[in-house]
PDB file of C-alpha atoms in Angstrom:
ATOM      1  CA  MET W1144     -13.977 -20.143   4.889  1.00  0.00           C
ATOM      2  CA  LYS W1145     -11.267 -19.908   2.246  1.00  0.00           C
ATOM      3  CA  ARG W1146     -13.697 -18.130  -0.099  1.00  0.00           C
ATOM      4  CA  LEU W1147     -14.351 -15.587   2.616  1.00  0.00           C
ATOM      5  CA  MET W1148     -10.673 -14.741   2.660  1.00  0.00           C
ATOM      6  CA  VAL W1149     -10.435 -13.935  -1.048  1.00  0.00           C
ATOM      7  CA  SER W1150      -8.532 -10.687  -1.614  1.00  0.00           C
ATOM      8  CA  ILE W1151     -10.888  -7.745  -1.426  1.00  0.00           C
ATOM      9  CA  PHE W1152      -9.524  -6.590  -4.745  1.00  0.00           C
ATOM     10  CA  LEU W1153      -9.961  -9.948  -6.434  1.00  0.00           C
ATOM     11  CA  ILE W1154     -13.605  -9.788  -5.416  1.00  0.00           C
ATOM     12  CA  ILE W1155     -13.928  -6.603  -7.451  1.00  0.00           C
ATOM     13  CA  PHE W1156     -12.802  -8.497 -10.519  1.00  0.00           C
ATOM     14  CA  ILE W1157     -15.568 -11.060 -10.162  1.00  0.00           C
ATOM     15  CA  LEU W1158     -18.125  -8.294 -10.583  1.00  0.00           C
ATOM     16  CA  ILE W1159     -16.877  -6.959 -13.874  1.00  0.00           C
ATOM     17  CA  SER W1160     -16.436  -7.835 -17.551  1.00  0.00           C
ATOM     18  CA  LYS W1161     -13.016  -9.304 -18.352  1.00  0.00           C
ATOM     19  CA  SER W1162     -12.914  -8.052 -21.915  1.00  0.00           C
ATOM     20  CA  ALA W1163     -12.201  -4.334 -21.551  1.00  0.00           C
ATOM     21  CA  TYR W1164      -8.826  -2.761 -22.269  1.00  0.00           C
ATOM     22  CA  ALA W1165      -6.598  -1.125 -19.702  1.00  0.00           C
ATOM     23  CA  ASN W1166      -3.000   0.045 -19.628  1.00  0.00           C
ATOM     24  CA  GLN W1167      -0.868  -2.885 -18.460  1.00  0.00           C
ATOM     25  CA  GLU W1168       2.587  -1.526 -19.292  1.00  0.00           C
ATOM     26  CA  PHE W1169       3.760  -1.728 -15.680  1.00  0.00           C
ATOM     27  CA  TYR W1170       2.465  -5.275 -15.294  1.00  0.00           C
ATOM     28  CA  ASP W1171       4.272  -6.409 -18.444  1.00  0.00           C
ATOM     29  CA  LEU W1172       7.466  -4.700 -17.340  1.00  0.00           C
ATOM     30  CA  LEU W1173       7.293  -6.259 -13.887  1.00  0.00           C
ATOM     31  CA  ASN W1174       6.702  -9.715 -15.347  1.00  0.00           C
ATOM     32  CA  ASN W1175       9.855  -9.365 -17.419  1.00  0.00           C
ATOM     33  CA  THR W1176      11.962  -8.330 -14.421  1.00  0.00           C
ATOM     34  CA  TYR W1177      13.719 -11.002 -12.399  1.00  0.00           C
ATOM     35  CA  THR W1178      12.752 -11.568  -8.781  1.00  0.00           C
ATOM     36  CA  ARG W1179      15.298 -10.946  -6.049  1.00  0.00           C
ATOM     37  CA  TYR W1180      15.177 -12.390  -2.542  1.00  0.00           C
ATOM     38  CA  THR W1181      16.232 -11.666   0.990  1.00  0.00           C
ATOM     39  CA  ASN W1182      15.245 -13.141   4.358  1.00  0.00           C
ATOM     40  CA  THR W1183      13.951 -12.017   7.717  1.00  0.00           C
ATOM     41  CA  GLU W1184      13.911 -14.177  10.831  1.00  0.00           C
ATOM     42  CA  SER W1185      10.792 -16.058   9.741  1.00  0.00           C
ATOM     43  CA  SER W1186      10.175 -15.202   6.072  1.00  0.00           C
ATOM     44  CA  MET W1187      11.727 -15.235   2.626  1.00  0.00           C
ATOM     45  CA  ILE W1188      10.991 -11.878   0.998  1.00  0.00           C
ATOM     46  CA  ALA W1189      10.595 -11.484  -2.768  1.00  0.00           C
ATOM     47  CA  TYR W1190      11.127  -8.091  -4.371  1.00  0.00           C
ATOM     48  CA  LYS W1191      11.764  -6.478  -7.765  1.00  0.00           C
ATOM     49  CA  VAL W1192      13.619  -3.361  -8.836  1.00  0.00           C
ATOM     50  CA  LEU W1193      12.595  -1.178 -11.790  1.00  0.00           C
ATOM     51  CA  GLY W1194      14.342   1.905 -13.102  1.00  0.00           C
ATOM     52  CA  GLU W1195      17.857   3.191 -13.562  1.00  0.00           C
ATOM     53  CA  LYS W1196      20.403   2.912 -10.763  1.00  0.00           C
ATOM     54  CA  ASN W1197      21.457   6.560 -10.927  1.00  0.00           C
ATOM     55  CA  LYS W1198      17.944   7.809 -10.109  1.00  0.00           C
ATOM     56  CA  LYS W1199      16.493   8.461  -6.663  1.00  0.00           C
ATOM     57  CA  THR W1200      15.060   5.310  -5.099  1.00  0.00           C
ATOM     58  CA  ILE W1201      11.490   4.944  -3.825  1.00  0.00           C
ATOM     59  CA  VAL W1202      10.452   1.830  -1.896  1.00  0.00           C
ATOM     60  CA  MET W1203       6.790   1.051  -2.664  1.00  0.00           C
ATOM     61  CA  LEU W1204       4.838  -0.440   0.265  1.00  0.00           C
ATOM     62  CA  GLU W1205       1.411  -1.713  -0.711  1.00  0.00           C
ATOM     63  CA  PRO W1206      -1.882  -1.765   1.190  1.00  0.00           C
ATOM     64  CA  PHE W1207      -3.818  -4.540   2.885  1.00  0.00           C
ATOM     65  CA  SER W1208      -4.430  -7.716   0.888  1.00  0.00           C
ATOM     66  CA  SER W1209      -2.348  -6.694  -2.127  1.00  0.00           C
ATOM     67  CA  SER W1210       0.777  -7.765  -4.019  1.00  0.00           C
ATOM     68  CA  MET W1211       3.476  -5.868  -5.888  1.00  0.00           C
ATOM     69  CA  ASN W1212       1.416  -6.360  -9.064  1.00  0.00           C
ATOM     70  CA  SER W1213      -1.468  -4.311  -7.684  1.00  0.00           C
ATOM     71  CA  TRP W1214      -0.177  -0.798  -8.321  1.00  0.00           C
ATOM     72  CA  ASP W1215      -1.856   1.392 -10.922  1.00  0.00           C
ATOM     73  CA  ASP W1216      -0.006   1.148 -14.253  1.00  0.00           C
ATOM     74  CA  SER W1217      -0.120   4.798 -15.261  1.00  0.00           C
ATOM     75  CA  PHE W1218       0.914   5.875 -11.743  1.00  0.00           C
ATOM     76  CA  ILE W1219       3.982   3.610 -11.778  1.00  0.00           C
ATOM     77  CA  MET W1220       5.006   4.367 -15.368  1.00  0.00           C
ATOM     78  CA  ASP W1221       4.799   8.069 -14.560  1.00  0.00           C
ATOM     79  CA  LEU W1222       7.090   7.662 -11.541  1.00  0.00           C
ATOM     80  CA  LEU W1223       9.555   5.536 -13.521  1.00  0.00           C
ATOM     81  CA  LYS W1224      10.375   8.538 -15.710  1.00  0.00           C
ATOM     82  CA  ASP W1225      12.326  10.013 -12.811  1.00  0.00           C
ATOM     83  CA  PHE W1226      12.803   7.353 -10.120  1.00  0.00           C
ATOM     84  CA  ARG W1227      14.038   3.842  -9.437  1.00  0.00           C
ATOM     85  CA  LEU W1228      11.288   1.846  -7.712  1.00  0.00           C
ATOM     86  CA  ILE W1229      11.532  -1.177  -5.408  1.00  0.00           C
ATOM     87  CA  PHE W1230       8.463  -3.392  -4.967  1.00  0.00           C
ATOM     88  CA  ILE W1231       8.194  -5.824  -2.053  1.00  0.00           C
ATOM     89  CA  ASP W1232       5.728  -8.635  -1.398  1.00  0.00           C
ATOM     90  CA  TYR W1233       4.893  -9.114   2.266  1.00  0.00           C
ATOM     91  CA  PRO W1234       5.339 -12.627   3.750  1.00  0.00           C
ATOM     92  CA  GLY W1235       2.994 -15.239   2.297  1.00  0.00           C
ATOM     93  CA  ILE W1236       2.066 -13.154  -0.773  1.00  0.00           C
ATOM     94  CA  GLY W1237       3.317 -13.865  -4.283  1.00  0.00           C
ATOM     95  CA  GLN W1238       6.777 -15.405  -4.134  1.00  0.00           C
ATOM     96  CA  SER W1239       7.407 -14.325  -0.530  1.00  0.00           C
ATOM     97  CA  LYS W1240       7.235 -17.343   1.754  1.00  0.00           C
ATOM     98  CA  PHE W1241       6.772 -18.134   5.433  1.00  0.00           C
ATOM     99  CA  LEU W1242       9.790 -19.883   6.940  1.00  0.00           C
ATOM    100  CA  SER W1243       8.251 -20.589  10.340  1.00  0.00           C
ATOM    101  CA  ASN W1244       4.926 -20.922  12.104  1.00  0.00           C
ATOM    102  CA  LYS W1245       5.335 -17.472  13.615  1.00  0.00           C
ATOM    103  CA  ASP W1246       3.146 -14.854  11.976  1.00  0.00           C
ATOM    104  CA  PRO W1247       4.943 -11.604  11.104  1.00  0.00           C
ATOM    105  CA  ASP W1248       4.155  -8.388  12.930  1.00  0.00           C
ATOM    106  CA  ILE W1249       4.720  -4.868  11.678  1.00  0.00           C
ATOM    107  CA  SER W1250       8.304  -4.851  12.995  1.00  0.00           C
ATOM    108  CA  GLU W1251       9.161  -7.804  10.792  1.00  0.00           C
ATOM    109  CA  LEU W1252       7.702  -6.057   7.755  1.00  0.00           C
ATOM    110  CA  ALA W1253       9.923  -3.066   8.560  1.00  0.00           C
ATOM    111  CA  LYS W1254      12.920  -5.409   8.890  1.00  0.00           C
ATOM    112  CA  ALA W1255      12.083  -6.824   5.464  1.00  0.00           C
ATOM    113  CA  VAL W1256      12.402  -3.317   3.997  1.00  0.00           C
ATOM    114  CA  LYS W1257      15.735  -2.830   5.751  1.00  0.00           C
ATOM    115  CA  ASN W1258      17.054  -6.177   4.483  1.00  0.00           C
ATOM    116  CA  VAL W1259      15.989  -5.394   0.921  1.00  0.00           C
ATOM    117  CA  LEU W1260      17.889  -2.099   1.015  1.00  0.00           C
ATOM    118  CA  LYS W1261      20.951  -3.769   2.527  1.00  0.00           C
ATOM    119  CA  ASN W1262      20.777  -6.485  -0.106  1.00  0.00           C
ATOM    120  CA  GLU W1263      20.832  -3.782  -2.790  1.00  0.00           C
ATOM    121  CA  LYS W1264      23.623  -1.896  -0.984  1.00  0.00           C
ATOM    122  CA  ILE W1265      21.370   1.156  -0.658  1.00  0.00           C
ATOM    123  CA  LYS W1266      22.163   3.196   2.451  1.00  0.00           C
ATOM    124  CA  SER W1267      18.932   5.198   2.431  1.00  0.00           C
ATOM    125  CA  ALA W1268      15.846   5.700   0.274  1.00  0.00           C
ATOM    126  CA  ASN W1269      12.523   7.435  -0.039  1.00  0.00           C
ATOM    127  CA  ILE W1270       9.852   5.265   1.581  1.00  0.00           C
ATOM    128  CA  LEU W1271       6.331   5.365   0.108  1.00  0.00           C
ATOM    129  CA  GLY W1272       3.511   3.692   2.004  1.00  0.00           C
ATOM    130  CA  TYR W1273      -0.087   3.476   0.833  1.00  0.00           C
ATOM    131  CA  SER W1274      -2.799   2.729   3.441  1.00  0.00           C
ATOM    132  CA  MET W1275      -1.453  -0.200   5.527  1.00  0.00           C
ATOM    133  CA  GLY W1276       1.820   0.328   3.686  1.00  0.00           C
ATOM    134  CA  GLY W1277       1.934   3.708   5.409  1.00  0.00           C
ATOM    135  CA  PHE W1278       1.946   1.926   8.771  1.00  0.00           C
ATOM    136  CA  VAL W1279       4.958  -0.095   7.628  1.00  0.00           C
ATOM    137  CA  ALA W1280       6.693   3.048   6.353  1.00  0.00           C
ATOM    138  CA  GLN W1281       6.278   4.784   9.713  1.00  0.00           C
ATOM    139  CA  GLN W1282       7.469   1.704  11.611  1.00  0.00           C
ATOM    140  CA  PHE W1283      10.525   1.543   9.353  1.00  0.00           C
ATOM    141  CA  ALA W1284      11.252   5.230   9.978  1.00  0.00           C
ATOM    142  CA  ASN W1285      11.050   4.757  13.741  1.00  0.00           C
ATOM    143  CA  MET W1286      13.291   1.674  13.667  1.00  0.00           C
ATOM    144  CA  TYR W1287      15.809   2.794  11.030  1.00  0.00           C
ATOM    145  CA  PRO W1288      15.728   6.612  10.828  1.00  0.00           C
ATOM    146  CA  ASP W1289      19.153   6.865   9.174  1.00  0.00           C
ATOM    147  CA  MET W1290      17.859   4.832   6.220  1.00  0.00           C
ATOM    148  CA  VAL W1291      15.077   7.317   5.414  1.00  0.00           C
ATOM    149  CA  ASP W1292      15.617  10.065   2.851  1.00  0.00           C
ATOM    150  CA  SER W1293      11.938  10.982   2.984  1.00  0.00           C
ATOM    151  CA  LEU W1294       8.512   9.564   3.772  1.00  0.00           C
ATOM    152  CA  ILE W1295       5.600   9.616   1.334  1.00  0.00           C
ATOM    153  CA  LEU W1296       2.452   8.684   3.245  1.00  0.00           C
ATOM    154  CA  ILE W1297      -0.687   8.110   1.162  1.00  0.00           C
ATOM    155  CA  SER W1298      -4.187   7.492   2.555  1.00  0.00           C
ATOM    156  CA  THR W1299      -2.805   6.446   5.915  1.00  0.00           C
ATOM    157  CA  ASP W1300      -2.667   7.489   9.578  1.00  0.00           C
ATOM    158  CA  ALA W1301      -0.440   7.503  12.652  1.00  0.00           C
ATOM    159  CA  GLY W1302      -2.555   4.968  14.541  1.00  0.00           C
ATOM    160  CA  GLY W1303      -3.211   5.069  18.252  1.00  0.00           C
ATOM    161  CA  THR W1304      -6.345   5.758  20.226  1.00  0.00           C
ATOM    162  CA  SER W1305      -6.714   9.292  18.863  1.00  0.00           C
ATOM    163  CA  ALA W1306      -6.880   8.187  15.219  1.00  0.00           C
ATOM    164  CA  ILE W1307     -10.168   8.928  13.481  1.00  0.00           C
ATOM    165  CA  LYS W1308     -11.638   5.516  12.740  1.00  0.00           C
ATOM    166  CA  PRO W1309     -13.800   4.586   9.765  1.00  0.00           C
ATOM    167  CA  GLN W1310     -17.481   3.934  10.311  1.00  0.00           C
ATOM    168  CA  ASP W1311     -18.532   0.432  11.340  1.00  0.00           C
ATOM    169  CA  TYR W1312     -19.958  -0.470   7.932  1.00  0.00           C
ATOM    170  CA  VAL W1313     -16.579   0.313   6.315  1.00  0.00           C
ATOM    171  CA  VAL W1314     -14.718  -1.908   8.791  1.00  0.00           C
ATOM    172  CA  ASP W1315     -17.297  -4.634   8.228  1.00  0.00           C
ATOM    173  CA  ALA W1316     -16.907  -4.444   4.439  1.00  0.00           C
ATOM    174  CA  LEU W1317     -13.117  -4.727   4.652  1.00  0.00           C
ATOM    175  CA  PHE W1318     -12.688  -7.371   7.327  1.00  0.00           C
ATOM    176  CA  ASN W1319     -15.912  -9.381   7.405  1.00  0.00           C
ATOM    177  CA  PRO W1320     -16.525 -10.329   3.775  1.00  0.00           C
ATOM    178  CA  LEU W1321     -19.867 -11.746   2.720  1.00  0.00           C
ATOM    179  CA  PRO W1322     -20.133 -15.257   1.242  1.00  0.00           C
ATOM    180  CA  ASP W1323     -21.976 -13.725  -1.727  1.00  0.00           C
ATOM    181  CA  LEU W1324     -19.002 -12.428  -3.731  1.00  0.00           C
ATOM    182  CA  GLU W1325     -21.058 -10.097  -5.923  1.00  0.00           C
ATOM    183  CA  LYS W1326     -22.590  -8.344  -2.931  1.00  0.00           C
ATOM    184  CA  GLN W1327     -19.210  -8.198  -1.226  1.00  0.00           C
ATOM    185  CA  GLY W1328     -17.625  -6.618  -4.276  1.00  0.00           C
ATOM    186  CA  GLU W1329     -20.310  -3.940  -4.340  1.00  0.00           C
ATOM    187  CA  ARG W1330     -19.588  -3.154  -0.696  1.00  0.00           C
ATOM    188  CA  ILE W1331     -15.857  -2.816  -1.365  1.00  0.00           C
ATOM    189  CA  MET W1332     -16.268  -0.480  -4.327  1.00  0.00           C
ATOM    190  CA  LYS W1333     -18.518   1.746  -2.227  1.00  0.00           C
ATOM    191  CA  VAL W1334     -15.845   2.205   0.448  1.00  0.00           C
ATOM    192  CA  LEU W1335     -12.927   2.685  -1.963  1.00  0.00           C
ATOM    193  CA  PHE W1336     -14.458   5.236  -4.341  1.00  0.00           C
ATOM    194  CA  PRO W1337     -16.927   8.116  -4.105  1.00  0.00           C
ATOM    195  CA  THR W1338     -20.411   6.903  -5.033  1.00  0.00           C
ATOM    196  CA  ASN W1339     -20.603   9.011  -8.186  1.00  0.00           C
ATOM    197  CA  GLU W1340     -17.255   7.647  -9.432  1.00  0.00           C
ATOM    198  CA  ILE W1341     -17.694   3.897  -8.895  1.00  0.00           C
ATOM    199  CA  ASP W1342     -18.799   3.026 -12.434  1.00  0.00           C
ATOM    200  CA  ASN W1343     -15.808   4.871 -13.904  1.00  0.00           C
ATOM    201  CA  TYR W1344     -13.294   2.559 -12.217  1.00  0.00           C
ATOM    202  CA  LYS W1345     -14.873  -0.902 -12.152  1.00  0.00           C
ATOM    203  CA  ILE W1346     -13.182  -2.127 -15.326  1.00  0.00           C
ATOM    204  CA  LYS W1347      -9.826  -0.594 -14.439  1.00  0.00           C
ATOM    205  CA  MET W1348      -9.821  -2.203 -10.999  1.00  0.00           C
ATOM    206  CA  ALA W1349     -11.039  -5.490 -12.415  1.00  0.00           C
ATOM    207  CA  LEU W1350      -8.170  -5.796 -14.888  1.00  0.00           C
ATOM    208  CA  ILE W1351      -5.508  -4.681 -12.421  1.00  0.00           C
ATOM    209  CA  TYR W1352      -6.548  -7.277  -9.883  1.00  0.00           C
ATOM    210  CA  GLN W1353      -7.266  -9.964 -12.418  1.00  0.00           C
ATOM    211  CA  ARG W1354      -3.592  -9.964 -13.325  1.00  0.00           C
ATOM    212  CA  SER W1355      -2.319  -9.640  -9.749  1.00  0.00           C
ATOM    213  CA  SER W1356      -4.749 -12.073  -8.092  1.00  0.00           C
ATOM    214  CA  PRO W1357      -2.676 -12.451  -4.940  1.00  0.00           C
ATOM    215  CA  ASP W1358      -3.361 -15.669  -3.087  1.00  0.00           C
ATOM    216  CA  ILE W1359      -4.588 -14.207   0.175  1.00  0.00           C
ATOM    217  CA  THR W1360      -4.816 -17.264   2.371  1.00  0.00           C
ATOM    218  CA  PRO W1361      -6.589 -17.178   5.727  1.00  0.00           C
ATOM    219  CA  ARG W1362      -3.192 -16.880   7.400  1.00  0.00           C
ATOM    220  CA  VAL W1363      -2.175 -13.822   5.365  1.00  0.00           C
ATOM    221  CA  PHE W1364      -5.582 -12.207   5.771  1.00  0.00           C
ATOM    222  CA  ASN W1365      -5.488 -12.727   9.536  1.00  0.00           C
ATOM    223  CA  TYR W1366      -1.944 -11.516  10.205  1.00  0.00           C
ATOM    224  CA  GLU W1367      -2.461  -8.363   8.125  1.00  0.00           C
ATOM    225  CA  LYS W1368      -5.807  -7.767   9.827  1.00  0.00           C
ATOM    226  CA  GLN W1369      -4.081  -8.166  13.204  1.00  0.00           C
ATOM    227  CA  ILE W1370      -1.384  -5.656  12.217  1.00  0.00           C
ATOM    228  CA  ILE W1371      -4.076  -3.133  11.310  1.00  0.00           C
ATOM    229  CA  PHE W1372      -6.142  -3.672  14.460  1.00  0.00           C
ATOM    230  CA  SER W1373      -3.036  -3.526  16.680  1.00  0.00           C
ATOM    231  CA  TRP W1374      -2.030  -0.240  15.054  1.00  0.00           C
ATOM    232  CA  TYR W1375      -4.949   1.485  16.773  1.00  0.00           C
ATOM    233  CA  LEU W1376      -4.522  -0.096  20.220  1.00  0.00           C
ATOM    234  CA  SER W1377      -1.183   1.515  21.061  1.00  0.00           C
ATOM    235  CA  ASN W1378       0.026   5.131  20.981  1.00  0.00           C
ATOM    236  CA  THR W1379       3.654   4.031  20.572  1.00  0.00           C
ATOM    237  CA  ASN W1380       3.950   5.100  16.952  1.00  0.00           C
ATOM    238  CA  GLN W1381       2.598   8.591  17.587  1.00  0.00           C
ATOM    239  CA  GLU W1382       4.891   9.001  20.587  1.00  0.00           C
ATOM    240  CA  GLU W1383       7.973   7.893  18.626  1.00  0.00           C
ATOM    241  CA  LEU W1384       7.077   9.880  15.516  1.00  0.00           C
ATOM    242  CA  LYS W1385       6.198  13.163  17.228  1.00  0.00           C
ATOM    243  CA  GLY W1386       8.597  15.959  16.411  1.00  0.00           C
ATOM    244  CA  LYS W1387      10.825  13.859  14.147  1.00  0.00           C
ATOM    245  CA  ASP W1388      12.381  15.859  11.327  1.00  0.00           C
ATOM    246  CA  PHE W1389      11.674  13.422   8.489  1.00  0.00           C
ATOM    247  CA  LYS W1390      11.023  15.183   5.206  1.00  0.00           C
ATOM    248  CA  THR W1391       7.474  13.970   4.623  1.00  0.00           C
ATOM    249  CA  LEU W1392       4.752  14.249   2.015  1.00  0.00           C
ATOM    250  CA  ILE W1393       1.258  13.420   3.294  1.00  0.00           C
ATOM    251  CA  LEU W1394      -1.408  12.772   0.657  1.00  0.00           C
ATOM    252  CA  SER W1395      -5.068  12.279   1.510  1.00  0.00           C
ATOM    253  CA  SER W1396      -8.474  12.788  -0.083  1.00  0.00           C
ATOM    254  CA  ASP W1397     -11.579  14.497   1.186  1.00  0.00           C
ATOM    255  CA  GLN W1398     -13.865  11.526   0.477  1.00  0.00           C
ATOM    256  CA  ASP W1399     -11.720   8.774   1.977  1.00  0.00           C
ATOM    257  CA  LEU W1400     -14.016   6.508   4.001  1.00  0.00           C
ATOM    258  CA  VAL W1401     -11.327   3.994   4.992  1.00  0.00           C
ATOM    259  CA  VAL W1402      -8.810   6.455   6.472  1.00  0.00           C
ATOM    260  CA  PRO W1403     -10.724   9.721   7.048  1.00  0.00           C
ATOM    261  CA  PRO W1404      -8.718  12.803   6.007  1.00  0.00           C
ATOM    262  CA  GLU W1405      -8.643  14.182   9.554  1.00  0.00           C
ATOM    263  CA  ASN W1406      -5.888  11.603  10.129  1.00  0.00           C
ATOM    264  CA  ALA W1407      -3.674  13.331   7.583  1.00  0.00           C
ATOM    265  CA  VAL W1408      -3.954  16.528   9.630  1.00  0.00           C
ATOM    266  CA  ILE W1409      -2.865  14.606  12.746  1.00  0.00           C
ATOM    267  CA  LEU W1410       0.167  13.260  10.878  1.00  0.00           C
ATOM    268  CA  HIS W1411       0.989  16.751   9.616  1.00  0.00           C
ATOM    269  CA  LYS W1412       0.990  18.091  13.182  1.00  0.00           C
ATOM    270  CA  LEU W1413       3.205  15.246  14.395  1.00  0.00           C
ATOM    271  CA  LEU W1414       5.823  15.774  11.700  1.00  0.00           C
ATOM    272  CA  PRO W1415       7.094  19.384  11.613  1.00  0.00           C
ATOM    273  CA  ASN W1416       8.931  18.919   8.299  1.00  0.00           C
ATOM    274  CA  SER W1417       5.866  17.649   6.448  1.00  0.00           C
ATOM    275  CA  LYS W1418       3.773  18.881   3.549  1.00  0.00           C
ATOM    276  CA  LEU W1419       0.056  18.039   3.443  1.00  0.00           C
ATOM    277  CA  ILE W1420      -2.115  17.771   0.335  1.00  0.00           C
ATOM    278  CA  ILE W1421      -5.780  16.748   0.532  1.00  0.00           C
ATOM    279  CA  PHE W1422      -7.231  16.064  -2.909  1.00  0.00           C
ATOM    280  CA  LYS W1423     -10.837  17.013  -3.543  1.00  0.00           C
ATOM    281  CA  GLY W1424     -13.333  14.527  -4.981  1.00  0.00           C
ATOM    282  CA  ALA W1425     -11.181  11.412  -4.463  1.00  0.00           C
ATOM    283  CA  GLY W1426     -11.668   8.408  -2.210  1.00  0.00           C
ATOM    284  CA  HIS W1427      -9.338   5.947  -0.509  1.00  0.00           C
ATOM    285  CA  ALA W1428      -8.259   4.513  -3.872  1.00  0.00           C
ATOM    286  CA  LEU W1429      -6.810   7.830  -5.013  1.00  0.00           C
ATOM    287  CA  ILE W1430      -3.762   6.324  -6.734  1.00  0.00           C
ATOM    288  CA  TYR W1431      -6.200   4.574  -9.093  1.00  0.00           C
ATOM    289  CA  GLN W1432      -8.610   7.484  -9.351  1.00  0.00           C
ATOM    290  CA  ILE W1433      -6.139  10.359  -9.873  1.00  0.00           C
ATOM    291  CA  PRO W1434      -2.764   8.685 -10.622  1.00  0.00           C
ATOM    292  CA  SER W1435      -1.242  11.577 -12.572  1.00  0.00           C
ATOM    293  CA  GLU W1436      -2.047  14.096  -9.838  1.00  0.00           C
ATOM    294  CA  VAL W1437      -0.519  11.868  -7.164  1.00  0.00           C
ATOM    295  CA  ALA W1438       2.607  11.165  -9.241  1.00  0.00           C
ATOM    296  CA  SER W1439       2.989  14.888  -9.969  1.00  0.00           C
ATOM    297  CA  ALA W1440       2.811  15.738  -6.263  1.00  0.00           C
ATOM    298  CA  ILE W1441       5.484  13.127  -5.487  1.00  0.00           C
ATOM    299  CA  ARG W1442       7.750  14.356  -8.273  1.00  0.00           C
ATOM    300  CA  LYS W1443       7.503  17.958  -7.141  1.00  0.00           C
ATOM    301  CA  PHE W1444       8.183  16.926  -3.522  1.00  0.00           C
ATOM    302  CA  LEU W1445      11.341  15.004  -4.456  1.00  0.00           C
ATOM    303  CA  GLU W1446      12.774  17.624  -6.815  1.00  0.00           C
TER     304      GLU W1446
END
């Protein structure tokens, strides 16, 4: 059972050669940065801060089954030219620990973001959420609107019953991993990248997730899975978000199989002060596929 719960990104690594070169400047920088801590009601939260204090702050909220080490190196190093970045590990991942038997829900993840900002004496920040991280970003905005300078929502949706769901085989690949790790890895690559681009990113993804290798235990896998499934059962987020004046950048891609791009249009309609960009030829893993284009869009938005 434990093997079934291996991080979907770690599975990718098992498929690929370990010998190829990739840019690991961000990873090296992060490793040489001390870890800071804060608490929620039931978790100890580990986080790191990169970049100069006088620059605009972006909080980086990662996707399902990932750690702070999992971001694309060139994407992060590009952003660090102009921004201070805060990276947070969700409870149970990396150096973040459970402090009780109660599994965290999305509200607790949003509280973790708030406590990190308070710990750093930051009154408000730009909140970037990628995929499931976008759910956390929206929850944070609904709970703590005065702490939001802007939202940057990447490959994500507003949830609820009207959200456009992925096809069953995509859901199955993400949440019902096969015992054969090679076959499972092939399934994951096919849902993250366009078919004609898969071979171009195998080595890159392998090295990124070799070094991050988050220990996704059954408990972590299950509570994050429950957060995602619950996101689509209630319309609360859409109702609370509708008409809010958050300055928002919505980034999607026309070949995203995990969060179909129609969801970005729904978000754009909910948020009147939003800008929508749908990249052509990219899949769900767009920050790995087109990192410079995504970083450029964020930079222009925050100018």
